[in-house]
PDB file of C-alpha atoms in Angstrom:
ATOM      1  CA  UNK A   1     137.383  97.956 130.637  1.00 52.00           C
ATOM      2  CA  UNK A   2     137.802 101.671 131.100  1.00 55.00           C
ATOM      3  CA  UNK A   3     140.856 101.582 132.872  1.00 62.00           C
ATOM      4  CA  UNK A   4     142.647  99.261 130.626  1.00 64.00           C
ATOM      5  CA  UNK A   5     145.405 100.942 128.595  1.00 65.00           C
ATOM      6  CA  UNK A   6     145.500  98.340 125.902  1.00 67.00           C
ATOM      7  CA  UNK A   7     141.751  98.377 125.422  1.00 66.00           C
ATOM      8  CA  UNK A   8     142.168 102.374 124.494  1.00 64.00           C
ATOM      9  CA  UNK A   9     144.734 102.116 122.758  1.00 66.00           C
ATOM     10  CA  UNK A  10     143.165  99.186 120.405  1.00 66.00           C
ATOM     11  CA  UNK A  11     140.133 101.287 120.248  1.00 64.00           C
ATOM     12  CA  UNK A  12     141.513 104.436 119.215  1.00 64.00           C
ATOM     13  CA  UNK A  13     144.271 102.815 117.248  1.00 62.00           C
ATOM     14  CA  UNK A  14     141.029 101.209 115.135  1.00 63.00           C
ATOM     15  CA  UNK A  15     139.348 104.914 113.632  1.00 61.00           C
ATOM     16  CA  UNK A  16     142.717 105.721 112.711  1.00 62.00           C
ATOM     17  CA  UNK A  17     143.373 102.577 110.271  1.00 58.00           C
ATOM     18  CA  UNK A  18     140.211 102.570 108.464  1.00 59.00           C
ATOM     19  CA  UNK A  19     140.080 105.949 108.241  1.00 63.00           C
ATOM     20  CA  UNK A  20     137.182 107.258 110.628  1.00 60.00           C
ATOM     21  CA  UNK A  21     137.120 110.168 112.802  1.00 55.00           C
ATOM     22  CA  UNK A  22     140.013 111.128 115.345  1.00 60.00           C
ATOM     23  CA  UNK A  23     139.061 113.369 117.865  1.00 67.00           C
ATOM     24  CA  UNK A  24     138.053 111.001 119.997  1.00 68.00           C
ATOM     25  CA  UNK A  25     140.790 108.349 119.707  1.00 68.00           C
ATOM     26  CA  UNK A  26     143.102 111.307 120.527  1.00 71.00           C
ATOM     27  CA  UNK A  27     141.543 112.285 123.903  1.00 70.00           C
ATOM     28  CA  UNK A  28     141.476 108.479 124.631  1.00 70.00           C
ATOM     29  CA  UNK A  29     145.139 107.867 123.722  1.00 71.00           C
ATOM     30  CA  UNK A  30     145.945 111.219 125.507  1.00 74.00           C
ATOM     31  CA  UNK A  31     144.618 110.182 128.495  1.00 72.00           C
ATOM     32  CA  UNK A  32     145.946 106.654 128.713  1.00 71.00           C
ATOM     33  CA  UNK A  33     149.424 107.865 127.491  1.00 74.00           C
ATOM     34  CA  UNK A  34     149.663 109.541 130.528  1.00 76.00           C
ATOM     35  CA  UNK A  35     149.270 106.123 132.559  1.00 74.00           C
ATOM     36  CA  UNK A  36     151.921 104.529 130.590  1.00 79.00           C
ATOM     37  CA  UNK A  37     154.052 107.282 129.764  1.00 81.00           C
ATOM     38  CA  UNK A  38     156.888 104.805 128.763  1.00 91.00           C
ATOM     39  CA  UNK A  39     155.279 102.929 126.053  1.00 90.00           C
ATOM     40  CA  UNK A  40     156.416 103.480 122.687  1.00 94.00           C
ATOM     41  CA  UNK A  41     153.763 102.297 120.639  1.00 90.00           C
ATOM     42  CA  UNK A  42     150.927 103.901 122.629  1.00 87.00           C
ATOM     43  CA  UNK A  43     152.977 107.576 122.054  1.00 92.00           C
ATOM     44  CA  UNK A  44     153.501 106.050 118.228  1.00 92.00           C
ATOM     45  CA  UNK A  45     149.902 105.801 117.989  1.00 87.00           C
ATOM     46  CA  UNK A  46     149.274 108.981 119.990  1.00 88.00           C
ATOM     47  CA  UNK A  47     151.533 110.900 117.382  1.00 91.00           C
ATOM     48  CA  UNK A  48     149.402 109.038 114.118  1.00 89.00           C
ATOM     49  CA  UNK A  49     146.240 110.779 115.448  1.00 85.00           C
ATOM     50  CA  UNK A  50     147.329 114.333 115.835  1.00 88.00           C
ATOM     51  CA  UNK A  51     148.602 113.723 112.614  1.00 90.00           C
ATOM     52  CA  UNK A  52     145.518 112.637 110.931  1.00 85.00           C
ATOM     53  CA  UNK A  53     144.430 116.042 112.992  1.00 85.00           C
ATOM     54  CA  UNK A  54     146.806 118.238 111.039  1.00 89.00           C
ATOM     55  CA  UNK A  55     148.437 119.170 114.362  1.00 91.00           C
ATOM     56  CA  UNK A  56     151.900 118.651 113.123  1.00 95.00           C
ATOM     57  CA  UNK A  57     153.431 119.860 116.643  1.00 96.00           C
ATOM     58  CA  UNK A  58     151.689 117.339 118.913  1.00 92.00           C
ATOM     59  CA  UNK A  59     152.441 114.580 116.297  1.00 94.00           C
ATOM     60  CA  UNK A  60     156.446 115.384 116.174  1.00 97.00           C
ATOM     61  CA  UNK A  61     156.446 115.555 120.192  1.00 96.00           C
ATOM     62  CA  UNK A  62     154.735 112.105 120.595  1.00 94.00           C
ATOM     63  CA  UNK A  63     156.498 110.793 117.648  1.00 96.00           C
ATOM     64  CA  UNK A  64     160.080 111.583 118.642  1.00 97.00           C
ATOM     65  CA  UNK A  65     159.229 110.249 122.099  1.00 96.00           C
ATOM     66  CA  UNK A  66     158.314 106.394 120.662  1.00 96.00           C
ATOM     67  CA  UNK A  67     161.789 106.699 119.001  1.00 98.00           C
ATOM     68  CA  UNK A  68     163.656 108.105 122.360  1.00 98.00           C
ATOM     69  CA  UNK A  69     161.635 105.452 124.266  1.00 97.00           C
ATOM     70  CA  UNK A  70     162.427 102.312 122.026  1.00 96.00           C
ATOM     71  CA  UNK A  71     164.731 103.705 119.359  1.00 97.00           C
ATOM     72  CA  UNK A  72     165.195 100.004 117.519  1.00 97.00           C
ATOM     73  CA  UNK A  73     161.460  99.429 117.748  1.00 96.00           C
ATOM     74  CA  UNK A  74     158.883  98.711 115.238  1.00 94.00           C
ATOM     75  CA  UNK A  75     156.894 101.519 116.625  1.00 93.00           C
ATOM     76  CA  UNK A  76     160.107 103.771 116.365  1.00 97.00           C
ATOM     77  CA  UNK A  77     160.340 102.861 112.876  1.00 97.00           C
ATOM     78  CA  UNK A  78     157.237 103.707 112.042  1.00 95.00           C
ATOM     79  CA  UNK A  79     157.766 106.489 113.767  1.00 97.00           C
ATOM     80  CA  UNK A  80     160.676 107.715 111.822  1.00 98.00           C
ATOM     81  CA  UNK A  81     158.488 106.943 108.566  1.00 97.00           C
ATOM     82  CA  UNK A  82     155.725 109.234 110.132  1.00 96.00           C
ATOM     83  CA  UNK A  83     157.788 111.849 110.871  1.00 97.00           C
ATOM     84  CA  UNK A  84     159.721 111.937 107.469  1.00 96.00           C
ATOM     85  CA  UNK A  85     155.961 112.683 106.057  1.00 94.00           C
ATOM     86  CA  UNK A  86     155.179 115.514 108.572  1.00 92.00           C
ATOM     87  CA  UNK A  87     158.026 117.402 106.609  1.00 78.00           C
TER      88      UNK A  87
END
C-alpha cells in the first residue's frame, strides 16, 4: 500500500514509539504530509520525528501546524506538550 497515507503514517509513527531509528519514518511522513497537508495528526507525528532528530526547527513548524489545523485536538494537545519540551 504505497500510496496509502495511513499505512505511512502507522509505519513511521511505529520506530518512533519504541524507540528505533527515525530517518526513515521522517522522509515517509514528509512525503505523505504533503498529500494530506490538512491532517493534524500526520503533521503531529511529522513534528515527533524531527524531534527525536534534534531538528528543533522542523519539529516547531510541523508542530504548530497540528495545533493551527485542529487546535482542540488530541494531536494538538500533544502537540502543545511536545512543543513545551523543545524549549
Amino acid at each position: 500500500m504505497p500510496n496509502s497515507p495511513n499505512t505511512a503514517d502507522t509505519l513511521a509513527w511505529a520506530p518512533i514509539i519504541t524507540k528505533g531509528p527515525t530517518r526513515l519514518p521522517a522522509i515517509c511522513l514528509k512525503t505523505q504530509s504533503k498529500n494530506r497537508p490538512n491532517s493534524a495528526g500526520m503533521q503531529y507525528h511529522l513534528g515527533m520525528v524531527y524531534s527525536k532528530l534534534n531538528d528543533k526547527n522542523n519539529a516547531t513548524i510541523h508542530l504548530k501546524k497540528a495545533i493551527s489545523l485542529a487546535p482542540d485536538s488530541p494531536p494538538a494537545k500533544d502537540a502543545r506538550t511536545a512543543l513545551q519540551g523543545l524549549g
